[in-house]
Amino acid sequence: MVDDEPLARDELKYLLSAYPECRVVGEAEDAQEALKLVAELQPDVVFLDIQMRGMSGCEAARQMLSSPHPPLVVFATAYNEYAVRAFELGAVDYLLKPFEDKRLAKTIKRIEELRRRSDDWTEAVERVAGLLQAKRHRIKKLPVEKNGEIRLLDYQDIIFGRSKDGSVQIVTASDTCTYTGSMTELEARLKSEGFLRVHKSFLVNLNQVQGVLPWFKGTYWLVMGDPKKTQIPVSKSQVKELKSILGLEAS
């Protein structure tokens, strides 16, 4: 694992210790040290931070993937839209900080599945290398799944996201799809695009709010712009921010 923050390395190492199939063979605090360890130890997988002092994680990954025995790279990052977009599309995987147990479990499962299929493992490595060489276009689309198909939704077509039955559903004017990440990851991706986490289970597109219903004890419900005019509760802790954003008179 490679990260210039010792606490981040310790956290990930602790979480990985819960998986008998995982063994941490080395740690590095910068890319140069990581490249030396990869050449020496030839690990199967490298958990790699993107933003580090000196050489970036992306450049380090390029060099690792051009080695005779390239590892599978899992990016571990506070937030990077390019990495999230690329790796959600199936190239390999990514982890957002702070790390979450459930999200790490999905990563380990994906790695194990690739290990059982050597051709898929090789293809995954090659796809990561190709994506890292590609020009970084910042597109405002969210990968979602519907009937086994991956679709890319324009951010502004999303009316709201909700956590339901252990998954994250994305609601548009015409459909409901599944986002494979967590609500925390969805919030990190969309919060700068006019979305607000108004409740632990709901992230809304503020441009799709059609009405605000006052409720008991200073709470509110939002009326959304989907065909069902879904009403979404606002957590008391978010009322003040919501009023400020919508230009409502402060109470």
mmCIF file of N, CA and C in Angstrom, residues 177-229:
data_model
loop_
_atom_site.group_PDB
_atom_site.id
_atom_site.type_symbol
_atom_site.label_atom_id
_atom_site.label_comp_id
_atom_site.label_asym_id
_atom_site.label_seq_id
_atom_site.Cartn_x
_atom_site.Cartn_y
_atom_site.Cartn_z
ATOM 1 N N CYS A 177 -32.586 3.513 -11.417
ATOM 2 C CA CYS A 177 -31.422 2.658 -11.642
ATOM 3 C C CYS A 177 -30.664 2.478 -10.332
ATOM 4 N N THR A 178 -29.626 1.659 -10.361
ATOM 5 C CA THR A 178 -28.841 1.376 -9.168
ATOM 6 C C THR A 178 -27.425 1.934 -9.320
ATOM 7 N N TYR A 179 -26.978 2.650 -8.298
ATOM 8 C CA TYR A 179 -25.600 3.126 -8.223
ATOM 9 C C TYR A 179 -24.836 2.146 -7.345
ATOM 10 N N THR A 180 -23.675 1.663 -7.814
ATOM 11 C CA THR A 180 -22.987 0.583 -7.107
ATOM 12 C C THR A 180 -22.174 1.066 -5.915
ATOM 13 N N GLY A 181 -21.959 2.372 -5.786
ATOM 14 C CA GLY A 181 -21.226 2.894 -4.640
ATOM 15 C C GLY A 181 -22.152 3.173 -3.468
ATOM 16 N N SER A 182 -21.611 3.845 -2.465
ATOM 17 C CA SER A 182 -22.379 4.189 -1.270
ATOM 18 C C SER A 182 -22.971 5.590 -1.399
ATOM 19 N N MET A 183 -23.860 5.948 -0.476
ATOM 20 C CA MET A 183 -24.409 7.301 -0.453
ATOM 21 C C MET A 183 -23.302 8.316 -0.202
ATOM 22 N N THR A 184 -22.327 7.957 0.618
ATOM 23 C CA THR A 184 -21.210 8.866 0.896
ATOM 24 C C THR A 184 -20.429 9.152 -0.377
ATOM 25 N N GLU A 185 -20.188 8.125 -1.182
ATOM 26 C CA GLU A 185 -19.475 8.303 -2.443
ATOM 27 C C GLU A 185 -20.304 9.133 -3.426
ATOM 28 N N LEU A 186 -21.611 8.874 -3.464
ATOM 29 C CA LEU A 186 -22.494 9.634 -4.349
ATOM 30 C C LEU A 186 -22.500 11.105 -3.955
ATOM 31 N N GLU A 187 -22.567 11.369 -2.658
ATOM 32 C CA GLU A 187 -22.549 12.748 -2.176
ATOM 33 C C GLU A 187 -21.245 13.438 -2.560
ATOM 34 N N ALA A 188 -20.110 12.754 -2.372
ATOM 35 C CA ALA A 188 -18.819 13.343 -2.714
ATOM 36 C C ALA A 188 -18.747 13.695 -4.193
ATOM 37 N N ARG A 189 -19.359 12.884 -5.011
ATOM 38 C CA ARG A 189 -19.298 13.100 -6.454
ATOM 39 C C ARG A 189 -20.196 14.237 -6.915
ATOM 40 N N LEU A 190 -21.359 14.408 -6.266
ATOM 41 C CA LEU A 190 -22.366 15.329 -6.778
ATOM 42 C C LEU A 190 -22.542 16.611 -5.968
ATOM 43 N N LYS A 191 -21.897 16.707 -4.823
ATOM 44 C CA LYS A 191 -22.180 17.866 -3.960
ATOM 45 C C LYS A 191 -21.789 19.193 -4.589
ATOM 46 N N SER A 192 -20.825 19.196 -5.505
ATOM 47 C CA SER A 192 -20.437 20.443 -6.171
ATOM 48 C C SER A 192 -21.252 20.694 -7.436
ATOM 49 N N GLU A 193 -22.249 19.847 -7.684
ATOM 50 C CA GLU A 193 -23.066 19.953 -8.895
ATOM 51 C C GLU A 193 -24.504 20.334 -8.586
ATOM 52 N N GLY A 194 -24.729 20.961 -7.427
ATOM 53 C CA GLY A 194 -26.076 21.396 -7.080
ATOM 54 C C GLY A 194 -26.907 20.358 -6.355
ATOM 55 N N PHE A 195 -26.247 19.382 -5.719
ATOM 56 C CA PHE A 195 -26.949 18.351 -4.953
ATOM 57 C C PHE A 195 -26.674 18.547 -3.465
ATOM 58 N N LEU A 196 -27.644 18.160 -2.634
ATOM 59 C CA LEU A 196 -27.507 18.296 -1.189
ATOM 60 C C LEU A 196 -27.998 17.039 -0.501
ATOM 61 N N ARG A 197 -27.237 16.553 0.453
ATOM 62 C CA ARG A 197 -27.636 15.402 1.283
ATOM 63 C C ARG A 197 -28.561 15.936 2.374
ATOM 64 N N VAL A 198 -29.855 15.912 2.113
ATOM 65 C CA VAL A 198 -30.822 16.505 3.039
ATOM 66 C C VAL A 198 -31.199 15.550 4.163
ATOM 67 N N HIS A 199 -30.846 14.284 4.000
ATOM 68 C CA HIS A 199 -31.185 13.252 4.975
ATOM 69 C C HIS A 199 -30.173 12.131 4.772
ATOM 70 N N LYS A 200 -29.940 11.333 5.802
ATOM 71 C CA LYS A 200 -28.937 10.278 5.663
ATOM 72 C C LYS A 200 -29.263 9.320 4.515
ATOM 73 N N SER A 201 -30.539 9.232 4.155
ATOM 74 C CA SER A 201 -30.959 8.303 3.101
ATOM 75 C C SER A 201 -31.289 8.983 1.777
ATOM 76 N N PHE A 202 -31.123 10.321 1.691
ATOM 77 C CA PHE A 202 -31.527 11.029 0.476
ATOM 78 C C PHE A 202 -30.523 12.103 0.074
ATOM 79 N N LEU A 203 -30.195 12.106 -1.209
ATOM 80 C CA LEU A 203 -29.399 13.167 -1.829
ATOM 81 C C LEU A 203 -30.242 13.741 -2.956
ATOM 82 N N VAL A 204 -30.512 15.043 -2.936
ATOM 83 C CA VAL A 204 -31.445 15.616 -3.906
ATOM 84 C C VAL A 204 -30.763 16.608 -4.838
ATOM 85 N N ASN A 205 -31.270 16.675 -6.059
ATOM 86 C CA ASN A 205 -30.888 17.709 -7.013
ATOM 87 C C ASN A 205 -31.716 18.943 -6.672
ATOM 88 N N LEU A 206 -31.054 19.980 -6.185
ATOM 89 C CA LEU A 206 -31.782 21.161 -5.722
ATOM 90 C C LEU A 206 -32.543 21.855 -6.852
ATOM 91 N N ASN A 207 -32.079 21.661 -8.081
ATOM 92 C CA ASN A 207 -32.788 22.250 -9.218
ATOM 93 C C ASN A 207 -34.076 21.493 -9.557
ATOM 94 N N GLN A 208 -34.269 20.328 -8.918
ATOM 95 C CA GLN A 208 -35.472 19.526 -9.147
ATOM 96 C C GLN A 208 -36.461 19.617 -7.983
ATOM 97 N N VAL A 209 -36.186 20.506 -7.033
ATOM 98 C CA VAL A 209 -37.119 20.716 -5.917
ATOM 99 C C VAL A 209 -38.254 21.614 -6.395
ATOM 100 N N GLN A 210 -39.496 21.123 -6.297
ATOM 101 C CA GLN A 210 -40.647 21.887 -6.777
ATOM 102 C C GLN A 210 -41.451 22.534 -5.658
ATOM 103 N N GLY A 211 -41.203 22.092 -4.434
ATOM 104 C CA GLY A 211 -41.940 22.676 -3.325
ATOM 105 C C GLY A 211 -41.337 22.284 -1.986
ATOM 106 N N VAL A 212 -41.664 23.083 -0.965
ATOM 107 C CA VAL A 212 -41.182 22.823 0.390
ATOM 108 C C VAL A 212 -42.387 22.818 1.324
ATOM 109 N N LEU A 213 -42.559 21.713 2.051
ATOM 110 C CA LEU A 213 -43.704 21.589 2.954
ATOM 111 C C LEU A 213 -43.239 21.695 4.402
ATOM 112 N N PRO A 214 -43.635 22.776 5.124
ATOM 113 C CA PRO A 214 -43.302 22.859 6.558
ATOM 114 C C PRO A 214 -43.954 21.709 7.309
ATOM 115 N N TRP A 215 -43.225 21.173 8.303
ATOM 116 C CA TRP A 215 -43.730 20.044 9.073
ATOM 117 C C TRP A 215 -43.601 20.378 10.554
ATOM 118 N N PHE A 216 -43.753 19.388 11.412
ATOM 119 C CA PHE A 216 -43.737 19.634 12.841
ATOM 120 C C PHE A 216 -42.354 20.038 13.344
ATOM 121 N N LYS A 217 -42.328 20.892 14.365
ATOM 122 C CA LYS A 217 -41.116 21.259 15.096
ATOM 123 C C LYS A 217 -39.990 21.740 14.190
ATOM 124 N N GLY A 218 -40.337 22.576 13.221
ATOM 125 C CA GLY A 218 -39.333 23.201 12.375
ATOM 126 C C GLY A 218 -38.721 22.307 11.328
ATOM 127 N N THR A 219 -39.319 21.152 11.064
ATOM 128 C CA THR A 219 -38.796 20.266 10.018
ATOM 129 C C THR A 219 -39.549 20.508 8.705
ATOM 130 N N TYR A 220 -39.011 19.954 7.639
ATOM 131 C CA TYR A 220 -39.580 20.185 6.314
ATOM 132 C C TYR A 220 -39.552 18.903 5.480
ATOM 133 N N TRP A 221 -40.401 18.892 4.457
ATOM 134 C CA TRP A 221 -40.368 17.862 3.431
ATOM 135 C C TRP A 221 -40.212 18.574 2.093
ATOM 136 N N LEU A 222 -39.474 17.966 1.177
ATOM 137 C CA LEU A 222 -39.310 18.519 -0.166
ATOM 138 C C LEU A 222 -40.191 17.769 -1.152
ATOM 139 N N VAL A 223 -40.808 18.495 -2.050
ATOM 140 C CA VAL A 223 -41.584 17.888 -3.135
ATOM 141 C C VAL A 223 -40.683 17.903 -4.374
ATOM 142 N N MET A 224 -40.391 16.711 -4.901
ATOM 143 C CA MET A 224 -39.445 16.603 -6.002
ATOM 144 C C MET A 224 -40.152 16.600 -7.359
ATOM 145 N N GLY A 225 -39.371 16.746 -8.423
ATOM 146 C CA GLY A 225 -39.919 16.909 -9.758
ATOM 147 C C GLY A 225 -40.120 15.630 -10.544
ATOM 148 N N ASP A 226 -40.078 14.471 -9.880
ATOM 149 C CA ASP A 226 -40.352 13.217 -10.591
ATOM 150 C C ASP A 226 -41.857 13.066 -10.797
ATOM 151 N N PRO A 227 -42.277 12.173 -11.671
ATOM 152 C CA PRO A 227 -43.718 12.029 -11.938
ATOM 153 C C PRO A 227 -44.557 11.722 -10.701
ATOM 154 N N LYS A 228 -43.967 11.060 -9.720
ATOM 155 C CA LYS A 228 -44.716 10.723 -8.507
ATOM 156 C C LYS A 228 -44.741 11.866 -7.492
ATOM 157 N N LYS A 229 -44.018 12.957 -7.800
ATOM 158 C CA LYS A 229 -43.913 14.087 -6.865
ATOM 159 C C LYS A 229 -43.495 13.587 -5.472
#
